[in-house]
mmCIF file of C-alpha atoms in Angstrom:
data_model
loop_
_atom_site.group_PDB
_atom_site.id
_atom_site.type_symbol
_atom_site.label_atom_id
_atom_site.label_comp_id
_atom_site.label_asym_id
_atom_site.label_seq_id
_atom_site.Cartn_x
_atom_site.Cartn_y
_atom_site.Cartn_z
ATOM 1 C CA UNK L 336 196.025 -7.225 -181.120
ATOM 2 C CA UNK L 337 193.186 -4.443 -179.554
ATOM 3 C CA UNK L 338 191.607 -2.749 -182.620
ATOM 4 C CA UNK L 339 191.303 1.324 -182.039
ATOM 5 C CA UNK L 340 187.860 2.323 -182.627
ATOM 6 C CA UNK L 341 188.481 5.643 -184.649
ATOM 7 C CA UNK L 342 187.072 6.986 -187.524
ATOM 8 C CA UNK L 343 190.842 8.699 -188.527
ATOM 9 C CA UNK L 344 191.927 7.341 -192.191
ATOM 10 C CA UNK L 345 195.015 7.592 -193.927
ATOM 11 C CA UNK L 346 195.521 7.414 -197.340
ATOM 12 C CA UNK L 347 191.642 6.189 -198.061
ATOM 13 C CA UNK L 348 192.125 2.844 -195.392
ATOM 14 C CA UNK L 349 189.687 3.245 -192.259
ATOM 15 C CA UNK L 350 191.157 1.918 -189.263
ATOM 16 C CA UNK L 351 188.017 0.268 -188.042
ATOM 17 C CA UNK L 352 187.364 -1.484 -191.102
ATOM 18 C CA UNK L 353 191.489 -2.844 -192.193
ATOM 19 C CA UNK L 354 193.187 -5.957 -191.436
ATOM 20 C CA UNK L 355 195.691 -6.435 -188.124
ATOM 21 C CA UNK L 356 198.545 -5.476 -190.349
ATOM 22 C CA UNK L 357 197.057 -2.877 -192.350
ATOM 23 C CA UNK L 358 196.278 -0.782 -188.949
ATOM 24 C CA UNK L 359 200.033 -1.566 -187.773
ATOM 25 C CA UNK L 360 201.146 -0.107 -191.123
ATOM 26 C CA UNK L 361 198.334 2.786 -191.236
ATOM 27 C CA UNK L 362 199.231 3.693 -187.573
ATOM 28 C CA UNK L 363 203.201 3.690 -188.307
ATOM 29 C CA UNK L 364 202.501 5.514 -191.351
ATOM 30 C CA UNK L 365 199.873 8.958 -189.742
ATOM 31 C CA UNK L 366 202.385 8.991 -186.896
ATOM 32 C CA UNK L 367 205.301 9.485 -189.137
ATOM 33 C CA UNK L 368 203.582 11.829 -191.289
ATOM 34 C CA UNK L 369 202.440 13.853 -187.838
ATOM 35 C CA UNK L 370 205.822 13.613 -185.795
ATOM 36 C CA UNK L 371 207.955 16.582 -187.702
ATOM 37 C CA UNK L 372 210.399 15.527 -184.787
ATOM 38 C CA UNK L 373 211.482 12.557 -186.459
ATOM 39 C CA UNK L 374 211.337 10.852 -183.289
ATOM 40 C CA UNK L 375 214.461 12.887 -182.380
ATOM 41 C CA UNK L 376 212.265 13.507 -178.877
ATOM 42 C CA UNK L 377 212.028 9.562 -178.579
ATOM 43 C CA UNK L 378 215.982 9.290 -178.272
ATOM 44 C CA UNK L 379 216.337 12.335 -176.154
ATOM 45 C CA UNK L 380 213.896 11.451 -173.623
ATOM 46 C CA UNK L 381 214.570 7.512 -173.487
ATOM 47 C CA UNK L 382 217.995 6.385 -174.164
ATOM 48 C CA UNK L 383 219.402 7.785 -170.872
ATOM 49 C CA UNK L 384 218.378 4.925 -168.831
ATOM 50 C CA UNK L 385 218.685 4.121 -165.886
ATOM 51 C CA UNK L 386 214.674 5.458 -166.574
ATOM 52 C CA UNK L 387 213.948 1.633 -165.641
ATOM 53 C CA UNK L 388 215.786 -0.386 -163.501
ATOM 54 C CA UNK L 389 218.160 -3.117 -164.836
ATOM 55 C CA UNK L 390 216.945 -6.506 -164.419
ATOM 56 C CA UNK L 391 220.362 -7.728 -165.487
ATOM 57 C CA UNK L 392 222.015 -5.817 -162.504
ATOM 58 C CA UNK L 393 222.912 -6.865 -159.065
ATOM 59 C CA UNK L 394 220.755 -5.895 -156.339
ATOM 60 C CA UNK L 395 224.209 -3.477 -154.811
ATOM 61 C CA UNK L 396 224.733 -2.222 -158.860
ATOM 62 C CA UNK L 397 221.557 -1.535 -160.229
ATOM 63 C CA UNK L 398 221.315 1.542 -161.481
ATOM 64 C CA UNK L 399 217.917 2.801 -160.854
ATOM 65 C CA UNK L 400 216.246 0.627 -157.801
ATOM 66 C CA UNK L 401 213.913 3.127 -157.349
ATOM 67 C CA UNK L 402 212.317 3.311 -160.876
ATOM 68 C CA UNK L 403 212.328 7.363 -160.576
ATOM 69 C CA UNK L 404 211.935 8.626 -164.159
ATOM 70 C CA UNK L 405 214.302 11.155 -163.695
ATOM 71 C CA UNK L 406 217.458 10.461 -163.423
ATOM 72 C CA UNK L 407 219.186 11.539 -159.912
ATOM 73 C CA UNK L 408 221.611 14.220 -159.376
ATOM 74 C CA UNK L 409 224.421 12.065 -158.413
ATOM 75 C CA UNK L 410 227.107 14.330 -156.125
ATOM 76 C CA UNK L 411 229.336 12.182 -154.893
ATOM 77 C CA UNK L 412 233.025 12.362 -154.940
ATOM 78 C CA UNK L 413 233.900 8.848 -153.857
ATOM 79 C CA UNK L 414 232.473 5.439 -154.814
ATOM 80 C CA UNK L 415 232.788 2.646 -152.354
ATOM 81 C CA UNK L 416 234.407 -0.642 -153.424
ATOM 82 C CA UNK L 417 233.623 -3.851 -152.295
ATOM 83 C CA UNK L 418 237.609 -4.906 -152.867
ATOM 84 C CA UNK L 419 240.195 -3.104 -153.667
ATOM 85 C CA UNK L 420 240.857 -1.865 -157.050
ATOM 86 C CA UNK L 421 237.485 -2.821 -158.014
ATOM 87 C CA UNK L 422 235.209 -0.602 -159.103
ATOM 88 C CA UNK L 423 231.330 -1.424 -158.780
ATOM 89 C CA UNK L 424 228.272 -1.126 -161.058
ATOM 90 C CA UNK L 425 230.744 -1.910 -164.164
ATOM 91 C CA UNK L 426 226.982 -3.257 -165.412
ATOM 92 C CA UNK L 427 225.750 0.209 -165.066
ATOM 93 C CA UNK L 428 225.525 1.587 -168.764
ATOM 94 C CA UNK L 429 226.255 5.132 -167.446
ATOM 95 C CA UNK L 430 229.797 4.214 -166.482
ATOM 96 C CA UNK L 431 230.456 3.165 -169.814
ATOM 97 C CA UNK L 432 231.867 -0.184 -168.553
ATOM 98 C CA UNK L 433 234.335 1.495 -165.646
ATOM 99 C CA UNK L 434 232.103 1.505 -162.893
ATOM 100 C CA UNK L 435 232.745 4.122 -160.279
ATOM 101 C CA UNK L 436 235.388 5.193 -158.030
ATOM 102 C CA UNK L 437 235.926 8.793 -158.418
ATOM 103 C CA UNK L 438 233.872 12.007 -159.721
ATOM 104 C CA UNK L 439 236.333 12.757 -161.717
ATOM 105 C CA UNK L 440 237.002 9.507 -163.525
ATOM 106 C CA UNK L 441 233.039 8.811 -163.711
ATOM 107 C CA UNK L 442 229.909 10.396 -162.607
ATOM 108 C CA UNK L 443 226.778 8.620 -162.879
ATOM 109 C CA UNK L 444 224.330 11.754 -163.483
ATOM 110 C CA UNK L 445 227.165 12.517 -166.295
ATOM 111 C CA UNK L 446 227.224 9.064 -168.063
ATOM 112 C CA UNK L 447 223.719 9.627 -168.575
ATOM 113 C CA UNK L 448 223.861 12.790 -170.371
ATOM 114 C CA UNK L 449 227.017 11.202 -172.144
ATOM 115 C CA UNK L 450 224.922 8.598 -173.553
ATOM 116 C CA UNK L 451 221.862 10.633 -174.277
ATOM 117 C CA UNK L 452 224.195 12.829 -176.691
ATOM 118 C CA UNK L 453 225.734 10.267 -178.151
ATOM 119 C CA UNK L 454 221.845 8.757 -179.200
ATOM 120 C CA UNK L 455 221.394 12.479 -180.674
ATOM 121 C CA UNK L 456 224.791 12.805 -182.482
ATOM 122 C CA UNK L 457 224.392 8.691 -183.541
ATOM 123 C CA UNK L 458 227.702 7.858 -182.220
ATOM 124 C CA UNK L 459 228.660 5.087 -179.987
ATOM 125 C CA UNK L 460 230.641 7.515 -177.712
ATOM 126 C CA UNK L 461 230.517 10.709 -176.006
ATOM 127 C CA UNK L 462 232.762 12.535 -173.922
ATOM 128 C CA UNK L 463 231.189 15.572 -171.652
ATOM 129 C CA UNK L 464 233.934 18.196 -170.612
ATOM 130 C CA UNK L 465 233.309 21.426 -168.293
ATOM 131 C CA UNK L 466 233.241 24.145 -171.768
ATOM 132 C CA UNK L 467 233.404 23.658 -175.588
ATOM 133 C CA UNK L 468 237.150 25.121 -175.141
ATOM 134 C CA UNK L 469 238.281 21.912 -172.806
ATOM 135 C CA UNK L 470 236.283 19.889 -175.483
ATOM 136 C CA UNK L 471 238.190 21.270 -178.415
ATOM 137 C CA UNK L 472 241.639 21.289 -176.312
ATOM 138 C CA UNK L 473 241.044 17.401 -175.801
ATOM 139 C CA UNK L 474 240.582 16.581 -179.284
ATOM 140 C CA UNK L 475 244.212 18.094 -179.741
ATOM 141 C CA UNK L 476 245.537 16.376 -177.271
ATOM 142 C CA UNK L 477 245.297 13.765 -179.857
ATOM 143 C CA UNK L 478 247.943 14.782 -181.580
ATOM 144 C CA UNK L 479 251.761 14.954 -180.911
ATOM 145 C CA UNK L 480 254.245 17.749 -181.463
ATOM 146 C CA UNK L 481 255.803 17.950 -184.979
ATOM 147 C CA UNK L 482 252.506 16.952 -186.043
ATOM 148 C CA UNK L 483 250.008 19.308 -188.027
ATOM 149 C CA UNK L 484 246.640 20.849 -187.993
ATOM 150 C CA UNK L 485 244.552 22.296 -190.748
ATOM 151 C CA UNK L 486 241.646 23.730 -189.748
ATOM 152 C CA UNK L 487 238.868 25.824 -191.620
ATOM 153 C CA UNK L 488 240.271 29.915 -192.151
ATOM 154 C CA UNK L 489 236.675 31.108 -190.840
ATOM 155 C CA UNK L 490 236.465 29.146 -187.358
ATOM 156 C CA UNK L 491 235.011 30.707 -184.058
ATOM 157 C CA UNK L 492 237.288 33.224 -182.307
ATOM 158 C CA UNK L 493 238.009 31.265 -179.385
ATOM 159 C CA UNK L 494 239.049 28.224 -180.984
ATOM 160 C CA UNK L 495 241.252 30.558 -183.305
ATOM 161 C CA UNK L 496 242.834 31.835 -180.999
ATOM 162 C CA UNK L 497 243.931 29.131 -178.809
ATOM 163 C CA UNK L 498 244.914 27.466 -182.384
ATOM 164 C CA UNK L 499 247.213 30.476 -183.163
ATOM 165 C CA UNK L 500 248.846 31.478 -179.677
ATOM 166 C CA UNK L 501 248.762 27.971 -178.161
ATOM 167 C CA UNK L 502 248.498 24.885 -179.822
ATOM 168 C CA UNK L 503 251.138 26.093 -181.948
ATOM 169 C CA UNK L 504 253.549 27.925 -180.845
ATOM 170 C CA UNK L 505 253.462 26.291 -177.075
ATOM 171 C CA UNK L 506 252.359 22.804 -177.594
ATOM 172 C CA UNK L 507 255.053 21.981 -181.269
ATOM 173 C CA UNK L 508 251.667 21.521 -183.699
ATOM 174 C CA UNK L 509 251.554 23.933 -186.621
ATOM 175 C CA UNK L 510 248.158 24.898 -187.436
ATOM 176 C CA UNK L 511 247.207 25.798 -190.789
ATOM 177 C CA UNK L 512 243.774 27.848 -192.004
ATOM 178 C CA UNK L 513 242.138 27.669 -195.438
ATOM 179 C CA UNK L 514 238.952 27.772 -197.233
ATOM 180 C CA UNK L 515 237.492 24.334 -197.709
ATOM 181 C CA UNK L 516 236.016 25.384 -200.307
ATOM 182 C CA UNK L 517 238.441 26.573 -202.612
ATOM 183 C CA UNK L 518 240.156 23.133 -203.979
ATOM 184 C CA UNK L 519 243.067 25.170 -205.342
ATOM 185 C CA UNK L 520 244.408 26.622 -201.896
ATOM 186 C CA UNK L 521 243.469 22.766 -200.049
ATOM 187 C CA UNK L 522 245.316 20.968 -202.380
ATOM 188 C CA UNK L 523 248.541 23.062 -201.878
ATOM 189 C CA UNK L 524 248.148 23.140 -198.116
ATOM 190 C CA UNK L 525 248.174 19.319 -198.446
ATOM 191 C CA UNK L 526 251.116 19.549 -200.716
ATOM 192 C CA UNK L 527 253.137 21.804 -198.277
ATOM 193 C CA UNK L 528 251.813 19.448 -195.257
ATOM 194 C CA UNK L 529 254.258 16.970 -196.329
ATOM 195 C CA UNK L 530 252.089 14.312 -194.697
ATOM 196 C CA UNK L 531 252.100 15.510 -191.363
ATOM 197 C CA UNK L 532 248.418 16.170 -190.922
ATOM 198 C CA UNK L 533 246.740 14.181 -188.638
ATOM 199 C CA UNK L 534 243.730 16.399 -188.196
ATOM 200 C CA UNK L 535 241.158 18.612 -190.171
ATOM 201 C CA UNK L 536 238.890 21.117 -188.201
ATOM 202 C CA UNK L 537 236.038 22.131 -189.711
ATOM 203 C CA UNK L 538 232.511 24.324 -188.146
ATOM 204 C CA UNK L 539 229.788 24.407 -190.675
ATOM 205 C CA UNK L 540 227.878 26.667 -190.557
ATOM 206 C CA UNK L 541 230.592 29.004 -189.092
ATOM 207 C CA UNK L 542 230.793 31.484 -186.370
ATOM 208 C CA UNK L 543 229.723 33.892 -186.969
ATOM 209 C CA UNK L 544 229.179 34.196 -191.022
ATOM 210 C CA UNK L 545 227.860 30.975 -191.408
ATOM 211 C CA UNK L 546 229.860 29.789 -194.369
ATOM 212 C CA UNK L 547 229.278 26.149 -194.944
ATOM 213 C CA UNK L 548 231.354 22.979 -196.269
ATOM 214 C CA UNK L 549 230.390 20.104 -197.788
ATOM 215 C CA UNK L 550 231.346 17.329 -194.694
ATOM 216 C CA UNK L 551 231.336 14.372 -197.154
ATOM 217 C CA UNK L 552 233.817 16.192 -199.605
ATOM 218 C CA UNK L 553 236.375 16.994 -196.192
ATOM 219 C CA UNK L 554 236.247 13.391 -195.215
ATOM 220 C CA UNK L 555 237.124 12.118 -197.886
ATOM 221 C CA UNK L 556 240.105 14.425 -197.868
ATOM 222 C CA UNK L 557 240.861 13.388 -194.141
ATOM 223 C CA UNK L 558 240.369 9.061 -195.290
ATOM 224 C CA UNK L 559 242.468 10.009 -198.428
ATOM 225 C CA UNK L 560 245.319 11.690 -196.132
ATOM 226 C CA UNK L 561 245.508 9.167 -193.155
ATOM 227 C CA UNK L 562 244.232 12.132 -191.079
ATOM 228 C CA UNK L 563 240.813 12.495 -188.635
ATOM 229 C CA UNK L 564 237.916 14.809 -189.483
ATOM 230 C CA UNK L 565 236.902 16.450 -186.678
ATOM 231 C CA UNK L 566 233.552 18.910 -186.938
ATOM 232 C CA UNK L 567 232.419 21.442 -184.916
ATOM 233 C CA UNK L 568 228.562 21.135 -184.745
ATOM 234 C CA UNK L 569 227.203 23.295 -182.695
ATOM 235 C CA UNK L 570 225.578 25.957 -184.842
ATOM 236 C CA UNK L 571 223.049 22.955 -186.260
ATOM 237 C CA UNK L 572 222.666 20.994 -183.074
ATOM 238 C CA UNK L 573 222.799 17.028 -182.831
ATOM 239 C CA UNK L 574 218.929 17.929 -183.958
ATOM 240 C CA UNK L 575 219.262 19.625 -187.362
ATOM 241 C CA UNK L 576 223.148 17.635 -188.483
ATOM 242 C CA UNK L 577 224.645 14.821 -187.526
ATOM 243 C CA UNK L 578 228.220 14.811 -189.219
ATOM 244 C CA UNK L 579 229.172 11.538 -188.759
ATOM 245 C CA UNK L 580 226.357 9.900 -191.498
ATOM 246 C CA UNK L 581 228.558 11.828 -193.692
ATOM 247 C CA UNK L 582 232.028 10.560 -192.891
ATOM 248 C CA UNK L 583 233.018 12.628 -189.962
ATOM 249 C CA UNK L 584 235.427 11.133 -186.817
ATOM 250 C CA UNK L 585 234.458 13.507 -184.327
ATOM 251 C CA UNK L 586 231.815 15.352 -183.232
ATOM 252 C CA UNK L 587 232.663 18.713 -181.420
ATOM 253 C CA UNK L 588 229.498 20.689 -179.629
ATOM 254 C CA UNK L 589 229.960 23.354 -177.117
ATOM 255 C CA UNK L 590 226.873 22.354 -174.907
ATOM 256 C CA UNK L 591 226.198 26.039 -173.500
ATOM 257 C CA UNK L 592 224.211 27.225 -176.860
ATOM 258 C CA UNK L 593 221.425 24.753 -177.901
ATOM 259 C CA UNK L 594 221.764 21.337 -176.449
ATOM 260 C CA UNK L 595 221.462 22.659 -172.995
ATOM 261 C CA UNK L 596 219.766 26.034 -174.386
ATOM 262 C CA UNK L 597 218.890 27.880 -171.226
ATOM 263 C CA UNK L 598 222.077 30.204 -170.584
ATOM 264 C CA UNK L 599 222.556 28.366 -167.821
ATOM 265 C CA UNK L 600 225.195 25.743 -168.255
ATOM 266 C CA UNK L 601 228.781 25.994 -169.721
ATOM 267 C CA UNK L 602 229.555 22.624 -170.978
ATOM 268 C CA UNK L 603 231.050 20.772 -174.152
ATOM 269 C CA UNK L 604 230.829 17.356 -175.508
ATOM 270 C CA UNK L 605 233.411 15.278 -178.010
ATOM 271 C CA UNK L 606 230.822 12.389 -180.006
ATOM 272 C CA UNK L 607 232.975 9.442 -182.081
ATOM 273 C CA UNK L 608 232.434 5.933 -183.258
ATOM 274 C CA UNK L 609 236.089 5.315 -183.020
ATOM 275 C CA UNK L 610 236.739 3.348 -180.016
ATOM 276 C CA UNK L 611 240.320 4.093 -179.606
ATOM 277 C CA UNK L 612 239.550 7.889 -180.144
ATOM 278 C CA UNK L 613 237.145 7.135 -177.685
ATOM 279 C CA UNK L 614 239.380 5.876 -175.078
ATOM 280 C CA UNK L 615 241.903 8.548 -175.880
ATOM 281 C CA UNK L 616 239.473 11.299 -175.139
ATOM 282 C CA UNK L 617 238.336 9.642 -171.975
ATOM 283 C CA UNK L 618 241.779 9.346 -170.382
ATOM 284 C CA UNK L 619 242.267 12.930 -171.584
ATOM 285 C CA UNK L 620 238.702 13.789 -169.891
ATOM 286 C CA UNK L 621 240.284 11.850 -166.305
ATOM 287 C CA UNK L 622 243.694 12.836 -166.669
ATOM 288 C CA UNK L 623 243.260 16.180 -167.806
ATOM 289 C CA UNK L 624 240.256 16.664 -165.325
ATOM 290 C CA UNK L 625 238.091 19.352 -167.396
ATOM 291 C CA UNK L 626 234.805 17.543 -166.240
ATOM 292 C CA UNK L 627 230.762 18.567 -165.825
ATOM 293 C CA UNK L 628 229.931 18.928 -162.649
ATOM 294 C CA UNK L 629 226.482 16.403 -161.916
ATOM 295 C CA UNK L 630 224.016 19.607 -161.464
ATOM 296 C CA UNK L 631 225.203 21.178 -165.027
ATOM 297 C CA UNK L 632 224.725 17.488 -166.304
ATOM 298 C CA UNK L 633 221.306 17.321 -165.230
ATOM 299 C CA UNK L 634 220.408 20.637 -166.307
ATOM 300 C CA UNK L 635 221.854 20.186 -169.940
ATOM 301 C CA UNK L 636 220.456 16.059 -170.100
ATOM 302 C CA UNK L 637 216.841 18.425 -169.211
ATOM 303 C CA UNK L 638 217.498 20.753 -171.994
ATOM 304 C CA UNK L 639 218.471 18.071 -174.639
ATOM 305 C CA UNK L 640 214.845 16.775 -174.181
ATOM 306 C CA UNK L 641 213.612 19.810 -175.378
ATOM 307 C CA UNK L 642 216.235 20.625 -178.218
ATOM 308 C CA UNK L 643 213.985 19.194 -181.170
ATOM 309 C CA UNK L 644 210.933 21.863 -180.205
ATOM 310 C CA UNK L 645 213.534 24.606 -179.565
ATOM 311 C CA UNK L 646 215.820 24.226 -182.803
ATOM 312 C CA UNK L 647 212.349 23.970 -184.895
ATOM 313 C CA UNK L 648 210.581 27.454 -183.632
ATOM 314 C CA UNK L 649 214.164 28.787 -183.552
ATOM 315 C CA UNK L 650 214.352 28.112 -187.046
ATOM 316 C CA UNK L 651 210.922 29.321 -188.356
ATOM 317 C CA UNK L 652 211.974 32.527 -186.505
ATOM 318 C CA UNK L 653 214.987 32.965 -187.905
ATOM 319 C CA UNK L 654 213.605 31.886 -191.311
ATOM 320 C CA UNK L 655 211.150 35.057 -191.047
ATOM 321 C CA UNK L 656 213.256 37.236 -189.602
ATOM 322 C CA UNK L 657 216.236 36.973 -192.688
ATOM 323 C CA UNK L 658 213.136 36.946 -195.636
ATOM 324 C CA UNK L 659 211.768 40.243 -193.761
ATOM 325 C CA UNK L 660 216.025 41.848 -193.543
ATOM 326 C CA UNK L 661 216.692 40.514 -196.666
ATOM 327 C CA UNK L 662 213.518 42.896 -198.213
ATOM 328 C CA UNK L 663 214.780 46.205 -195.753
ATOM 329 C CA UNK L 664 216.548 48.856 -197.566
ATOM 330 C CA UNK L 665 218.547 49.668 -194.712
ATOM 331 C CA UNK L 666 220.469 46.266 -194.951
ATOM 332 C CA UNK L 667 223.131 45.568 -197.733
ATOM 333 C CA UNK L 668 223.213 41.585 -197.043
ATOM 334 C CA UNK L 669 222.113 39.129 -195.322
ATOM 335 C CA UNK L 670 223.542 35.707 -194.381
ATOM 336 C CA UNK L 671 220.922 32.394 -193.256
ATOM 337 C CA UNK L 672 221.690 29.120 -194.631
ATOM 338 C CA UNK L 673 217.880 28.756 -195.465
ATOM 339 C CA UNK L 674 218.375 31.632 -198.081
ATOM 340 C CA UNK L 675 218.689 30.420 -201.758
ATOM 341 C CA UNK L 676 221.131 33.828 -201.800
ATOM 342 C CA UNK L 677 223.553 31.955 -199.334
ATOM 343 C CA UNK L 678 226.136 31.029 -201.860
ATOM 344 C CA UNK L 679 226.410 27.619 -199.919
ATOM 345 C CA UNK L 680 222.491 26.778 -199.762
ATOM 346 C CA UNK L 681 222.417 24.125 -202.007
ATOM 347 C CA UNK L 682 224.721 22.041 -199.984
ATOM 348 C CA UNK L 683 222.867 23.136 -196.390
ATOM 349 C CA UNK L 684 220.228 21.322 -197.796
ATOM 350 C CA UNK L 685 221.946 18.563 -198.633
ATOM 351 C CA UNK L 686 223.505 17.784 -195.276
ATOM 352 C CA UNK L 687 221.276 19.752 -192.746
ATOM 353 C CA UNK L 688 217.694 18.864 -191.461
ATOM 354 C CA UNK L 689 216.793 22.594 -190.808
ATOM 355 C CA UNK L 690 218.438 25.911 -191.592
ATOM 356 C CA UNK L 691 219.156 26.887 -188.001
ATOM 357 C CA UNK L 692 219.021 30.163 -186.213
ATOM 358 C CA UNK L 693 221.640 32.289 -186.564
ATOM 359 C CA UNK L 694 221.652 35.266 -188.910
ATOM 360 C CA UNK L 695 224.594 37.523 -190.298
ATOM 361 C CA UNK L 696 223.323 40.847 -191.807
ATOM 362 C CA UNK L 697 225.187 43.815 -192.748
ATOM 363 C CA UNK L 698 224.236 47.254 -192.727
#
């Protein structure tokens, strides 16, 4: 190996003066200690290939002849075939094994973002629809009617809503709503549920008072009752949670807040390491047709690369912010998972890397 002539040490060991392995070591170990990031900008930046082209690939399939570093803005509608009914570049990692043949069934400049979200969330799948609302409504298409739904009481308004005045009175799911949290009122809705649930719903924090669960405690719930976890992420970010290391199935984010983080794209994602959730979701995504359009993909695959600096200065900001309203006589309350008032924080600090940025304060 090349030696580094430097006079940096770490933990007494001089790089110019250690052995081969004791620089590998020394190296791995300042860099670990200096990258607060975790290498979460690592897997944002590279796992979308096609950043170099596949050797693997045919010269007609690979996906990146050109060796651009960006990946292009594919617009297409319509894929050509070389015979019919066969899609190509099924090689190409961005079509997730399908190939291509239409927009709507696969976009290249989409399977890219897909699998640069799915490195964040560390899942083996991800699903990009055109809002968080078309994500959430494909995770219910999972279900059937007679089947039930019991979802957190303090969930975002939107998905609420379309809980209460569609997916159950138009669509033959009843949706219940309780407090995670209270083992009393779960075990009864169980009880009442009379094994019909198939799906718990749970945000953590929540929007917009930012109460938070315990994800291990709900999945084991979900495992115990036959039923999927599904978890609504997006107040922590791929960056400061990632649900699934503690037993979640699904992974909901709507994309328009901090994965793409510019106010400029309305997007949502579904992340699972269940293949046949997986494939579900996907024929939901092509049937259904509630895709990404390839410019909001590239815009949102350009914010993700930036998510682990934003999220960070977000939170010191937000961090400041509650300790300085939490001091002001002219506030009663004030709500941040980073507080050790937050009657949850103890378990935000078990489960989350950060504290996030939003704030609830009262008046």
């Amino acid at each position: 190996m090349t030696f580094i002539s430097t006079t940096m040490a770490t933990d007494n060991v001089h790089l110019n003066d250690a052995s081969p392995s004791a620089v590998d070591q020394t190296v791995v170990d300042a860099i670990a200690k200096a990258d607060i990031y975790h290498s979460a900008g690592t897997t944002y930046l590279h796992i979308d290939n096609p950043l170099t082209s596949n050797s693997s690939a045919s010269s007609n399939n690979d996906a990146n002849p050109s060796g651009a570093v960006v990946p292009p803005i594919s617009l297409a509608t319509t894929f050509r075939q070389n015979t019919p009914g066969e899609p190509m570049a099924r090689d190409d990692p961005n079509s997730w094994g399908l190939g291509y043949e239409y927009s709507r069934t696969g976009n290249p400049t989409r399977g890219v973002f897909e699998r640069a979200v799915a490195a964040a969330e560390k899942t083996k799948y991800c699903v990009a629809f055109s809002s968080g609302s078309a994500a959430t409504s494909a995770v219910i298409h999972l279900l059937s009617p007679g089947e039930k739904l019991l979802s957190i009481d303090d969930v975002y308004g939107g998905t609420q809503r379309y809980f209460r005045k569609v997916v159950n009175p138009r669509m033959g799911i009843d949706v219940e709503f309780v407090d995670f949290g209270n083992k009393d009122e779960v075990q009864s809705k169980l009880k009442s549920g009379g094994g019909k649930i198939k799906l718990f719903w749970l945000e953590t924090p929540t929007n917009p008072t930012l109460k938070v669960t315990c994800i291990r405690s709900v999945a084991a719930l979900a495992k115990e009752h036959n039923a999927l976890l599904a978890v609504d992420n997006t107040f922590c970010s791929p960056y400061f949670q990632n649900p699934v290391e503690f037993g979640a199935d699904i992974i909901v984010h709507s994309v328009t807040k901090y994965i793409n983080g510019h106010s400029d794209v309305v997007m949502g994602v579904v992340c699972t390491n269940d293949e046949d959730v997986y494939k579900q979701l996907r024929f939901t995504q092509n049937g259904v047709g509630a895709v990404p359009s390839p410019f909001d993909c590239f815009l949102a695959l350009r914010g993700l690369k930036t998510l682990h600096l934003r999220m960070e200065a977000a939170a010191r900001n937000a961090n400041a912010i509650a300790l300085f309203l939490e001091r002001h006589d002219s506030v009663s309350k004030v709500v941040y998972p980073g507080l050790k008032s937050h009657p949850q924080h103890e378990i935000a600090t078990r489960q989350q890397n950060g504290y996030g940025a939003m704030i609830t304060f009262y008046c």
